Amino acid sequence: MTKLKIKSGDTVQVIAGDHKGSEGKVLKVLIDKNKAIVEGVNMVKKHTKPSAQNPQGGIVEKEASIHISNLSLLTSKGEATRVGYRMDGDNKVRFSKKSNEVI
């Protein structure tokens, strides 16, 4: 299993695919599938049957997962960067390979 460098809560940009250029916050990371769910990106329509929670049923829009390789982390300045790890004293920290700042 590979180490995923994108975590929940990170702001990312889509760098490939139909939604290229879109930005959003990572809601959930699916480690076993190497995918992430990004807020407002890759929206799909799901047809739902009427239930107790949704008595009307109908068509619901929700976020679908997108592969981690199609995402790039955004720095605080808003530029896309790759992520690295290094030891900062006794702590292992993530850092931006473009600006060399700790994330």
PDB file of N, CA and C in Angstrom:
ATOM      1  N   MET A   1       0.840  -1.175   0.000  1.00  0.00           N
ATOM      2  CA  MET A   1       0.000   0.000   0.000  1.00  0.00           C
ATOM      3  C   MET A   1       0.891   1.246   0.000  1.00  0.00           C
ATOM      4  N   THR A   2       0.547   2.210  -0.835  1.00  0.00           N
ATOM      5  CA  THR A   2       1.342   3.424  -0.941  1.00  0.00           C
ATOM      6  C   THR A   2       0.900   4.466   0.085  1.00  0.00           C
ATOM      7  N   LYS A   3       1.810   5.350   0.413  1.00  0.00           N
ATOM      8  CA  LYS A   3       1.517   6.445   1.333  1.00  0.00           C
ATOM      9  C   LYS A   3       0.836   7.566   0.564  1.00  0.00           C
ATOM     10  N   LEU A   4      -0.362   7.937   0.972  1.00  0.00           N
ATOM     11  CA  LEU A   4      -1.079   9.022   0.314  1.00  0.00           C
ATOM     12  C   LEU A   4      -0.668  10.345   0.952  1.00  0.00           C
ATOM     13  N   LYS A   5      -0.336  11.306   0.121  1.00  0.00           N
ATOM     14  CA  LYS A   5       0.166  12.579   0.624  1.00  0.00           C
ATOM     15  C   LYS A   5      -0.922  13.635   0.701  1.00  0.00           C
ATOM     16  N   ILE A   6      -2.145  13.278   0.328  1.00  0.00           N
ATOM     17  CA  ILE A   6      -3.286  14.190   0.432  1.00  0.00           C
ATOM     18  C   ILE A   6      -4.176  13.696   1.562  1.00  0.00           C
ATOM     19  N   LYS A   7      -4.533  14.591   2.452  1.00  0.00           N
ATOM     20  CA  LYS A   7      -5.312  14.238   3.639  1.00  0.00           C
ATOM     21  C   LYS A   7      -6.670  14.935   3.608  1.00  0.00           C
ATOM     22  N   SER A   8      -7.595  14.488   4.443  1.00  0.00           N
ATOM     23  CA  SER A   8      -8.892  15.138   4.579  1.00  0.00           C
ATOM     24  C   SER A   8      -8.688  16.556   5.093  1.00  0.00           C
ATOM     25  N   GLY A   9      -9.433  17.503   4.524  1.00  0.00           N
ATOM     26  CA  GLY A   9      -9.324  18.895   4.927  1.00  0.00           C
ATOM     27  C   GLY A   9      -8.375  19.708   4.066  1.00  0.00           C
ATOM     28  N   ASP A  10      -7.551  19.065   3.243  1.00  0.00           N
ATOM     29  CA  ASP A  10      -6.646  19.781   2.353  1.00  0.00           C
ATOM     30  C   ASP A  10      -7.432  20.448   1.229  1.00  0.00           C
ATOM     31  N   THR A  11      -6.927  21.551   0.735  1.00  0.00           N
ATOM     32  CA  THR A  11      -7.488  22.195  -0.449  1.00  0.00           C
ATOM     33  C   THR A  11      -6.678  21.725  -1.646  1.00  0.00           C
ATOM     34  N   VAL A  12      -7.379  21.183  -2.647  1.00  0.00           N
ATOM     35  CA  VAL A  12      -6.696  20.597  -3.796  1.00  0.00           C
ATOM     36  C   VAL A  12      -7.239  21.166  -5.100  1.00  0.00           C
ATOM     37  N   GLN A  13      -6.472  20.948  -6.163  1.00  0.00           N
ATOM     38  CA  GLN A  13      -6.874  21.343  -7.507  1.00  0.00           C
ATOM     39  C   GLN A  13      -6.830  20.101  -8.379  1.00  0.00           C
ATOM     40  N   VAL A  14      -7.832  19.949  -9.258  1.00  0.00           N
ATOM     41  CA  VAL A  14      -7.850  18.827 -10.187  1.00  0.00           C
ATOM     42  C   VAL A  14      -6.927  19.168 -11.348  1.00  0.00           C
ATOM     43  N   ILE A  15      -5.971  18.279 -11.658  1.00  0.00           N
ATOM     44  CA  ILE A  15      -4.975  18.565 -12.686  1.00  0.00           C
ATOM     45  C   ILE A  15      -5.188  17.753 -13.957  1.00  0.00           C
ATOM     46  N   ALA A  16      -6.158  16.829 -13.955  1.00  0.00           N
ATOM     47  CA  ALA A  16      -6.407  16.022 -15.147  1.00  0.00           C
ATOM     48  C   ALA A  16      -7.860  15.559 -15.147  1.00  0.00           C
ATOM     49  N   GLY A  17      -8.393  15.310 -16.337  1.00  0.00           N
ATOM     50  CA  GLY A  17      -9.746  14.784 -16.454  1.00  0.00           C
ATOM     51  C   GLY A  17     -10.760  15.856 -16.814  1.00  0.00           C
ATOM     52  N   ASP A  18     -12.033  15.478 -16.742  1.00  0.00           N
ATOM     53  CA  ASP A  18     -13.132  16.356 -17.122  1.00  0.00           C
ATOM     54  C   ASP A  18     -13.220  17.612 -16.266  1.00  0.00           C
ATOM     55  N   HIS A  19     -12.805  17.523 -15.010  1.00  0.00           N
ATOM     56  CA  HIS A  19     -12.949  18.636 -14.069  1.00  0.00           C
ATOM     57  C   HIS A  19     -11.631  19.361 -13.848  1.00  0.00           C
ATOM     58  N   LYS A  20     -10.743  19.321 -14.841  1.00  0.00           N
ATOM     59  CA  LYS A  20      -9.421  19.938 -14.735  1.00  0.00           C
ATOM     60  C   LYS A  20      -9.561  21.430 -14.411  1.00  0.00           C
ATOM     61  N   GLY A  21      -8.801  21.889 -13.411  1.00  0.00           N
ATOM     62  CA  GLY A  21      -8.829  23.283 -13.009  1.00  0.00           C
ATOM     63  C   GLY A  21      -9.746  23.561 -11.832  1.00  0.00           C
ATOM     64  N   SER A  22     -10.638  22.628 -11.504  1.00  0.00           N
ATOM     65  CA  SER A  22     -11.553  22.819 -10.374  1.00  0.00           C
ATOM     66  C   SER A  22     -10.790  22.702  -9.059  1.00  0.00           C
ATOM     67  N   GLU A  23     -11.245  23.457  -8.066  1.00  0.00           N
ATOM     68  CA  GLU A  23     -10.632  23.422  -6.748  1.00  0.00           C
ATOM     69  C   GLU A  23     -11.683  23.081  -5.717  1.00  0.00           C
ATOM     70  N   GLY A  24     -11.261  22.475  -4.626  1.00  0.00           N
ATOM     71  CA  GLY A  24     -12.184  22.145  -3.557  1.00  0.00           C
ATOM     72  C   GLY A  24     -11.456  21.555  -2.370  1.00  0.00           C
ATOM     73  N   LYS A  25     -12.208  21.345  -1.290  1.00  0.00           N
ATOM     74  CA  LYS A  25     -11.679  20.794  -0.061  1.00  0.00           C
ATOM     75  C   LYS A  25     -11.910  19.284  -0.050  1.00  0.00           C
ATOM     76  N   VAL A  26     -10.929  18.521   0.391  1.00  0.00           N
ATOM     77  CA  VAL A  26     -11.057  17.061   0.456  1.00  0.00           C
ATOM     78  C   VAL A  26     -11.964  16.714   1.630  1.00  0.00           C
ATOM     79  N   LEU A  27     -13.060  16.015   1.334  1.00  0.00           N
ATOM     80  CA  LEU A  27     -13.993  15.611   2.380  1.00  0.00           C
ATOM     81  C   LEU A  27     -13.600  14.271   2.990  1.00  0.00           C
ATOM     82  N   LYS A  28     -13.131  13.348   2.125  1.00  0.00           N
ATOM     83  CA  LYS A  28     -12.820  12.003   2.583  1.00  0.00           C
ATOM     84  C   LYS A  28     -11.784  11.393   1.660  1.00  0.00           C
ATOM     85  N   VAL A  29     -10.878  10.597   2.221  1.00  0.00           N
ATOM     86  CA  VAL A  29      -9.880   9.883   1.431  1.00  0.00           C
ATOM     87  C   VAL A  29     -10.164   8.394   1.551  1.00  0.00           C
ATOM     88  N   LEU A  30     -10.291   7.725   0.408  1.00  0.00           N
ATOM     89  CA  LEU A  30     -10.519   6.282   0.370  1.00  0.00           C
ATOM     90  C   LEU A  30      -9.170   5.613   0.133  1.00  0.00           C
ATOM     91  N   ILE A  31      -8.511   5.195   1.199  1.00  0.00           N
ATOM     92  CA  ILE A  31      -7.136   4.717   1.139  1.00  0.00           C
ATOM     93  C   ILE A  31      -7.010   3.455   0.299  1.00  0.00           C
ATOM     94  N   ASP A  32      -7.931   2.514   0.463  1.00  0.00           N
ATOM     95  CA  ASP A  32      -7.825   1.239  -0.252  1.00  0.00           C
ATOM     96  C   ASP A  32      -8.008   1.383  -1.757  1.00  0.00           C
ATOM     97  N   LYS A  33      -8.707   2.422  -2.212  1.00  0.00           N
ATOM     98  CA  LYS A  33      -8.941   2.641  -3.645  1.00  0.00           C
ATOM     99  C   LYS A  33      -8.062   3.735  -4.236  1.00  0.00           C
ATOM    100  N   ASN A  34      -7.234   4.402  -3.414  1.00  0.00           N
ATOM    101  CA  ASN A  34      -6.409   5.541  -3.847  1.00  0.00           C
ATOM    102  C   ASN A  34      -7.256   6.643  -4.469  1.00  0.00           C
ATOM    103  N   LYS A  35      -8.394   6.928  -3.861  1.00  0.00           N
ATOM    104  CA  LYS A  35      -9.298   7.954  -4.349  1.00  0.00           C
ATOM    105  C   LYS A  35      -9.667   8.908  -3.227  1.00  0.00           C
ATOM    106  N   ALA A  36     -10.177  10.079  -3.617  1.00  0.00           N
ATOM    107  CA  ALA A  36     -10.618  11.077  -2.644  1.00  0.00           C
ATOM    108  C   ALA A  36     -11.935  11.672  -3.119  1.00  0.00           C
ATOM    109  N   ILE A  37     -12.737  12.134  -2.170  1.00  0.00           N
ATOM    110  CA  ILE A  37     -13.980  12.838  -2.479  1.00  0.00           C
ATOM    111  C   ILE A  37     -13.724  14.311  -2.208  1.00  0.00           C
ATOM    112  N   VAL A  38     -13.878  15.133  -3.254  1.00  0.00           N
ATOM    113  CA  VAL A  38     -13.579  16.565  -3.168  1.00  0.00           C
ATOM    114  C   VAL A  38     -14.897  17.337  -3.254  1.00  0.00           C
ATOM    115  N   GLU A  39     -15.055  18.309  -2.373  1.00  0.00           N
ATOM    116  CA  GLU A  39     -16.267  19.105  -2.274  1.00  0.00           C
ATOM    117  C   GLU A  39     -16.525  19.889  -3.572  1.00  0.00           C
ATOM    118  N   GLY A  40     -17.688  19.661  -4.193  1.00  0.00           N
ATOM    119  CA  GLY A  40     -18.097  20.402  -5.376  1.00  0.00           C
ATOM    120  C   GLY A  40     -17.470  19.945  -6.679  1.00  0.00           C
ATOM    121  N   VAL A  41     -16.694  18.870  -6.668  1.00  0.00           N
ATOM    122  CA  VAL A  41     -16.026  18.375  -7.872  1.00  0.00           C
ATOM    123  C   VAL A  41     -16.556  16.979  -8.194  1.00  0.00           C
ATOM    124  N   ASN A  42     -16.718  16.675  -9.475  1.00  0.00           N
ATOM    125  CA  ASN A  42     -17.162  15.366  -9.946  1.00  0.00           C
ATOM    126  C   ASN A  42     -18.558  15.029  -9.400  1.00  0.00           C
ATOM    127  N   MET A  43     -19.492  15.954  -9.589  1.00  0.00           N
ATOM    128  CA  MET A  43     -20.864  15.751  -9.121  1.00  0.00           C
ATOM    129  C   MET A  43     -21.589  14.774 -10.035  1.00  0.00           C
ATOM    130  N   VAL A  44     -22.299  13.819  -9.421  1.00  0.00           N
ATOM    131  CA  VAL A  44     -23.089  12.846 -10.166  1.00  0.00           C
ATOM    132  C   VAL A  44     -24.524  12.899  -9.660  1.00  0.00           C
ATOM    133  N   LYS A  45     -25.441  12.455 -10.523  1.00  0.00           N
ATOM    134  CA  LYS A  45     -26.850  12.410 -10.134  1.00  0.00           C
ATOM    135  C   LYS A  45     -27.204  10.984  -9.764  1.00  0.00           C
ATOM    136  N   LYS A  46     -27.779  10.814  -8.579  1.00  0.00           N
ATOM    137  CA  LYS A  46     -28.151   9.493  -8.079  1.00  0.00           C
ATOM    138  C   LYS A  46     -29.663   9.446  -7.942  1.00  0.00           C
ATOM    139  N   HIS A  47     -30.262   8.452  -8.543  1.00  0.00           N
ATOM    140  CA  HIS A  47     -31.702   8.262  -8.454  1.00  0.00           C
ATOM    141  C   HIS A  47     -32.004   7.496  -7.179  1.00  0.00           C
ATOM    142  N   THR A  48     -32.863   8.070  -6.309  1.00  0.00           N
ATOM    143  CA  THR A  48     -33.155   7.440  -5.026  1.00  0.00           C
ATOM    144  C   THR A  48     -34.622   7.055  -4.938  1.00  0.00           C
ATOM    145  N   LYS A  49     -34.857   5.932  -4.303  1.00  0.00           N
ATOM    146  CA  LYS A  49     -36.222   5.487  -4.055  1.00  0.00           C
ATOM    147  C   LYS A  49     -36.772   6.241  -2.852  1.00  0.00           C
ATOM    148  N   PRO A  50     -38.071   6.408  -2.763  1.00  0.00           N
ATOM    149  CA  PRO A  50     -38.650   7.023  -1.567  1.00  0.00           C
ATOM    150  C   PRO A  50     -38.340   6.182  -0.325  1.00  0.00           C
ATOM    151  N   SER A  51     -38.004   6.856   0.775  1.00  0.00           N
ATOM    152  CA  SER A  51     -37.706   6.174   2.033  1.00  0.00           C
ATOM    153  C   SER A  51     -38.226   7.036   3.174  1.00  0.00           C
ATOM    154  N   ALA A  52     -37.984   6.602   4.396  1.00  0.00           N
ATOM    155  CA  ALA A  52     -38.440   7.360   5.558  1.00  0.00           C
ATOM    156  C   ALA A  52     -37.697   8.708   5.647  1.00  0.00           C
ATOM    157  N   GLN A  53     -36.411   8.710   5.320  1.00  0.00           N
ATOM    158  CA  GLN A  53     -35.636   9.951   5.386  1.00  0.00           C
ATOM    159  C   GLN A  53     -35.964  10.876   4.218  1.00  0.00           C
ATOM    160  N   ASN A  54     -36.274  10.307   3.065  1.00  0.00           N
ATOM    161  CA  ASN A  54     -36.572  11.083   1.867  1.00  0.00           C
ATOM    162  C   ASN A  54     -37.877  10.551   1.259  1.00  0.00           C
ATOM    163  N   PRO A  55     -39.041  10.978   1.796  1.00  0.00           N
ATOM    164  CA  PRO A  55     -40.315  10.401   1.346  1.00  0.00           C
ATOM    165  C   PRO A  55     -40.645  10.709  -0.114  1.00  0.00           C
ATOM    166  N   GLN A  56     -40.071  11.771  -0.671  1.00  0.00           N
ATOM    167  CA  GLN A  56     -40.347  12.136  -2.050  1.00  0.00           C
ATOM    168  C   GLN A  56     -39.544  11.282  -3.032  1.00  0.00           C
ATOM    169  N   GLY A  57     -38.319  10.888  -2.625  1.00  0.00           N
ATOM    170  CA  GLY A  57     -37.434  10.196  -3.564  1.00  0.00           C
ATOM    171  C   GLY A  57     -36.896  11.184  -4.573  1.00  0.00           C
ATOM    172  N   GLY A  58     -36.501  10.717  -5.747  1.00  0.00           N
ATOM    173  CA  GLY A  58     -36.088  11.621  -6.802  1.00  0.00           C
ATOM    174  C   GLY A  58     -34.600  11.554  -7.107  1.00  0.00           C
ATOM    175  N   ILE A  59     -34.103  12.633  -7.705  1.00  0.00           N
ATOM    176  CA  ILE A  59     -32.721  12.690  -8.153  1.00  0.00           C
ATOM    177  C   ILE A  59     -31.916  13.562  -7.197  1.00  0.00           C
ATOM    178  N   VAL A  60     -30.818  13.006  -6.673  1.00  0.00           N
ATOM    179  CA  VAL A  60     -29.967  13.698  -5.715  1.00  0.00           C
ATOM    180  C   VAL A  60     -28.580  13.866  -6.330  1.00  0.00           C
ATOM    181  N   GLU A  61     -28.001  15.062  -6.197  1.00  0.00           N
ATOM    182  CA  GLU A  61     -26.633  15.274  -6.676  1.00  0.00           C
ATOM    183  C   GLU A  61     -25.676  15.059  -5.520  1.00  0.00           C
ATOM    184  N   LYS A  62     -24.592  14.305  -5.775  1.00  0.00           N
ATOM    185  CA  LYS A  62     -23.588  14.064  -4.753  1.00  0.00           C
ATOM    186  C   LYS A  62     -22.214  13.983  -5.392  1.00  0.00           C
ATOM    187  N   GLU A  63     -21.189  14.126  -4.566  1.00  0.00           N
ATOM    188  CA  GLU A  63     -19.812  14.059  -5.063  1.00  0.00           C
ATOM    189  C   GLU A  63     -19.394  12.612  -5.256  1.00  0.00           C
ATOM    190  N   ALA A  64     -18.738  12.339  -6.375  1.00  0.00           N
ATOM    191  CA  ALA A  64     -18.155  11.029  -6.617  1.00  0.00           C
ATOM    192  C   ALA A  64     -16.658  11.125  -6.370  1.00  0.00           C
ATOM    193  N   SER A  65     -16.029   9.982  -6.177  1.00  0.00           N
ATOM    194  CA  SER A  65     -14.597   9.983  -5.892  1.00  0.00           C
ATOM    195  C   SER A  65     -13.788  10.274  -7.152  1.00  0.00           C
ATOM    196  N   ILE A  66     -12.571  10.759  -6.942  1.00  0.00           N
ATOM    197  CA  ILE A  66     -11.644  11.068  -8.022  1.00  0.00           C
ATOM    198  C   ILE A  66     -10.282  10.528  -7.613  1.00  0.00           C
ATOM    199  N   HIS A  67      -9.522  10.008  -8.566  1.00  0.00           N
ATOM    200  CA  HIS A  67      -8.249   9.366  -8.244  1.00  0.00           C
ATOM    201  C   HIS A  67      -7.239  10.380  -7.720  1.00  0.00           C
ATOM    202  N   ILE A  68      -6.451   9.958  -6.749  1.00  0.00           N
ATOM    203  CA  ILE A  68      -5.465  10.822  -6.097  1.00  0.00           C
ATOM    204  C   ILE A  68      -4.457  11.383  -7.102  1.00  0.00           C
ATOM    205  N   SER A  69      -4.119  10.602  -8.138  1.00  0.00           N
ATOM    206  CA  SER A  69      -3.124  11.064  -9.109  1.00  0.00           C
ATOM    207  C   SER A  69      -3.622  12.254  -9.912  1.00  0.00           C
ATOM    208  N   ASN A  70      -4.926  12.501  -9.919  1.00  0.00           N
ATOM    209  CA  ASN A  70      -5.504  13.628 -10.643  1.00  0.00           C
ATOM    210  C   ASN A  70      -5.635  14.871  -9.770  1.00  0.00           C
ATOM    211  N   LEU A  71      -5.109  14.835  -8.558  1.00  0.00           N
ATOM    212  CA  LEU A  71      -5.222  15.948  -7.626  1.00  0.00           C
ATOM    213  C   LEU A  71      -3.848  16.493  -7.277  1.00  0.00           C
ATOM    214  N   SER A  72      -3.776  17.805  -7.056  1.00  0.00           N
ATOM    215  CA  SER A  72      -2.548  18.449  -6.621  1.00  0.00           C
ATOM    216  C   SER A  72      -2.889  19.371  -5.454  1.00  0.00           C
ATOM    217  N   LEU A  73      -2.086  19.319  -4.420  1.00  0.00           N
ATOM    218  CA  LEU A  73      -2.311  20.129  -3.229  1.00  0.00           C
ATOM    219  C   LEU A  73      -2.060  21.600  -3.534  1.00  0.00           C
ATOM    220  N   LEU A  74      -2.894  22.478  -2.983  1.00  0.00           N
ATOM    221  CA  LEU A  74      -2.709  23.921  -3.130  1.00  0.00           C
ATOM    222  C   LEU A  74      -2.053  24.476  -1.870  1.00  0.00           C
ATOM    223  N   THR A  75      -1.070  25.357  -2.066  1.00  0.00           N
ATOM    224  CA  THR A  75      -0.420  25.997  -0.927  1.00  0.00           C
ATOM    225  C   THR A  75      -1.296  27.135  -0.416  1.00  0.00           C
ATOM    226  N   SER A  76      -0.843  27.789   0.626  1.00  0.00           N
ATOM    227  CA  SER A  76      -1.596  28.913   1.181  1.00  0.00           C
ATOM    228  C   SER A  76      -1.679  30.075   0.192  1.00  0.00           C
ATOM    229  N   LYS A  77      -0.730  30.137  -0.758  1.00  0.00           N
ATOM    230  CA  LYS A  77      -0.737  31.174  -1.781  1.00  0.00           C
ATOM    231  C   LYS A  77      -1.630  30.813  -2.961  1.00  0.00           C
ATOM    232  N   GLY A  78      -2.135  29.578  -2.991  1.00  0.00           N
ATOM    233  CA  GLY A  78      -3.041  29.154  -4.052  1.00  0.00           C
ATOM    234  C   GLY A  78      -2.359  28.534  -5.245  1.00  0.00           C
ATOM    235  N   GLU A  79      -1.097  28.127  -5.122  1.00  0.00           N
ATOM    236  CA  GLU A  79      -0.407  27.497  -6.243  1.00  0.00           C
ATOM    237  C   GLU A  79      -0.299  25.988  -6.004  1.00  0.00           C
ATOM    238  N   ALA A  80      -0.420  25.220  -7.085  1.00  0.00           N
ATOM    239  CA  ALA A  80      -0.351  23.769  -6.994  1.00  0.00           C
ATOM    240  C   ALA A  80       1.086  23.338  -6.728  1.00  0.00           C
ATOM    241  N   THR A  81       1.247  22.319  -5.891  1.00  0.00           N
ATOM    242  CA  THR A  81       2.577  21.850  -5.536  1.00  0.00           C
ATOM    243  C   THR A  81       2.553  20.362  -5.257  1.00  0.00           C
ATOM    244  N   ARG A  82       3.737  19.762  -5.313  1.00  0.00           N
ATOM    245  CA  ARG A  82       3.887  18.381  -4.872  1.00  0.00           C
ATOM    246  C   ARG A  82       4.197  18.394  -3.383  1.00  0.00           C
ATOM    247  N   VAL A  83       4.008  17.250  -2.732  1.00  0.00           N
ATOM    248  CA  VAL A  83       4.165  17.167  -1.283  1.00  0.00           C
ATOM    249  C   VAL A  83       5.313  16.221  -0.956  1.00  0.00           C
ATOM    250  N   GLY A  84       6.135  16.612   0.007  1.00  0.00           N
ATOM    251  CA  GLY A  84       7.200  15.762   0.502  1.00  0.00           C
ATOM    252  C   GLY A  84       7.125  15.664   2.013  1.00  0.00           C
ATOM    253  N   TYR A  85       7.887  14.741   2.567  1.00  0.00           N
ATOM    254  CA  TYR A  85       7.967  14.577   4.015  1.00  0.00           C
ATOM    255  C   TYR A  85       9.406  14.781   4.441  1.00  0.00           C
ATOM    256  N   ARG A  86       9.609  15.365   5.610  1.00  0.00           N
ATOM    257  CA  ARG A  86      10.940  15.502   6.172  1.00  0.00           C
ATOM    258  C   ARG A  86      10.824  15.525   7.694  1.00  0.00           C
ATOM    259  N   MET A  87      11.954  15.300   8.345  1.00  0.00           N
ATOM    260  CA  MET A  87      11.989  15.330   9.800  1.00  0.00           C
ATOM    261  C   MET A  87      12.288  16.755  10.256  1.00  0.00           C
ATOM    262  N   ASP A  88      11.450  17.277  11.137  1.00  0.00           N
ATOM    263  CA  ASP A  88      11.642  18.605  11.714  1.00  0.00           C
ATOM    264  C   ASP A  88      11.816  18.395  13.222  1.00  0.00           C
ATOM    265  N   GLY A  89      13.060  18.208  13.629  1.00  0.00           N
ATOM    266  CA  GLY A  89      13.310  17.813  15.017  1.00  0.00           C
ATOM    267  C   GLY A  89      12.938  16.345  15.168  1.00  0.00           C
ATOM    268  N   ASP A  90      11.980  16.072  16.054  1.00  0.00           N
ATOM    269  CA  ASP A  90      11.499  14.694  16.235  1.00  0.00           C
ATOM    270  C   ASP A  90      10.201  14.433  15.487  1.00  0.00           C
ATOM    271  N   ASN A  91       9.656  15.451  14.832  1.00  0.00           N
ATOM    272  CA  ASN A  91       8.367  15.321  14.151  1.00  0.00           C
ATOM    273  C   ASN A  91       8.550  15.160  12.648  1.00  0.00           C
ATOM    274  N   LYS A  92       7.708  14.317  12.057  1.00  0.00           N
ATOM    275  CA  LYS A  92       7.676  14.156  10.605  1.00  0.00           C
ATOM    276  C   LYS A  92       6.626  15.118  10.076  1.00  0.00           C
ATOM    277  N   VAL A  93       7.010  16.033   9.183  1.00  0.00           N
ATOM    278  CA  VAL A  93       6.096  17.057   8.692  1.00  0.00           C
ATOM    279  C   VAL A  93       5.999  16.998   7.170  1.00  0.00           C
ATOM    280  N   ARG A  94       4.858  17.452   6.650  1.00  0.00           N
ATOM    281  CA  ARG A  94       4.682  17.577   5.204  1.00  0.00           C
ATOM    282  C   ARG A  94       5.169  18.951   4.782  1.00  0.00           C
ATOM    283  N   PHE A  95       5.774  19.025   3.584  1.00  0.00           N
ATOM    284  CA  PHE A  95       6.232  20.319   3.106  1.00  0.00           C
ATOM    285  C   PHE A  95       5.976  20.425   1.613  1.00  0.00           C
ATOM    286  N   SER A  96       5.872  21.661   1.138  1.00  0.00           N
ATOM    287  CA  SER A  96       5.651  21.951  -0.266  1.00  0.00           C
ATOM    288  C   SER A  96       6.993  21.869  -0.984  1.00  0.00           C
ATOM    289  N   LYS A  97       7.052  21.072  -2.046  1.00  0.00           N
ATOM    290  CA  LYS A  97       8.303  20.942  -2.788  1.00  0.00           C
ATOM    291  C   LYS A  97       8.579  22.175  -3.641  1.00  0.00           C
ATOM    292  N   LYS A  98       7.558  22.969  -3.932  1.00  0.00           N
ATOM    293  CA  LYS A  98       7.738  24.174  -4.726  1.00  0.00           C
ATOM    294  C   LYS A  98       8.316  25.318  -3.891  1.00  0.00           C
ATOM    295  N   SER A  99       7.720  25.561  -2.714  1.00  0.00           N
ATOM    296  CA  SER A  99       8.155  26.697  -1.893  1.00  0.00           C
ATOM    297  C   SER A  99       8.955  26.275  -0.670  1.00  0.00           C
ATOM    298  N   ASN A 100       9.055  24.960  -0.414  1.00  0.00           N
ATOM    299  CA  ASN A 100       9.822  24.413   0.714  1.00  0.00           C
ATOM    300  C   ASN A 100       9.258  24.837   2.063  1.00  0.00           C
ATOM    301  N   GLU A 101       7.978  25.220   2.135  1.00  0.00           N
ATOM    302  CA  GLU A 101       7.373  25.610   3.412  1.00  0.00           C
ATOM    303  C   GLU A 101       6.575  24.450   3.993  1.00  0.00           C
ATOM    304  N   VAL A 102       6.481  24.384   5.304  1.00  0.00           N
ATOM    305  CA  VAL A 102       5.750  23.321   5.991  1.00  0.00           C
ATOM    306  C   VAL A 102       4.252  23.538   5.794  1.00  0.00           C
ATOM    307  N   ILE A 103       3.550  22.459   5.497  1.00  0.00           N
ATOM    308  CA  ILE A 103       2.110  22.546   5.267  1.00  0.00           C
ATOM    309  C   ILE A 103       1.383  22.274   6.580  1.00  0.00           C
TER     310      ILE A 103
END
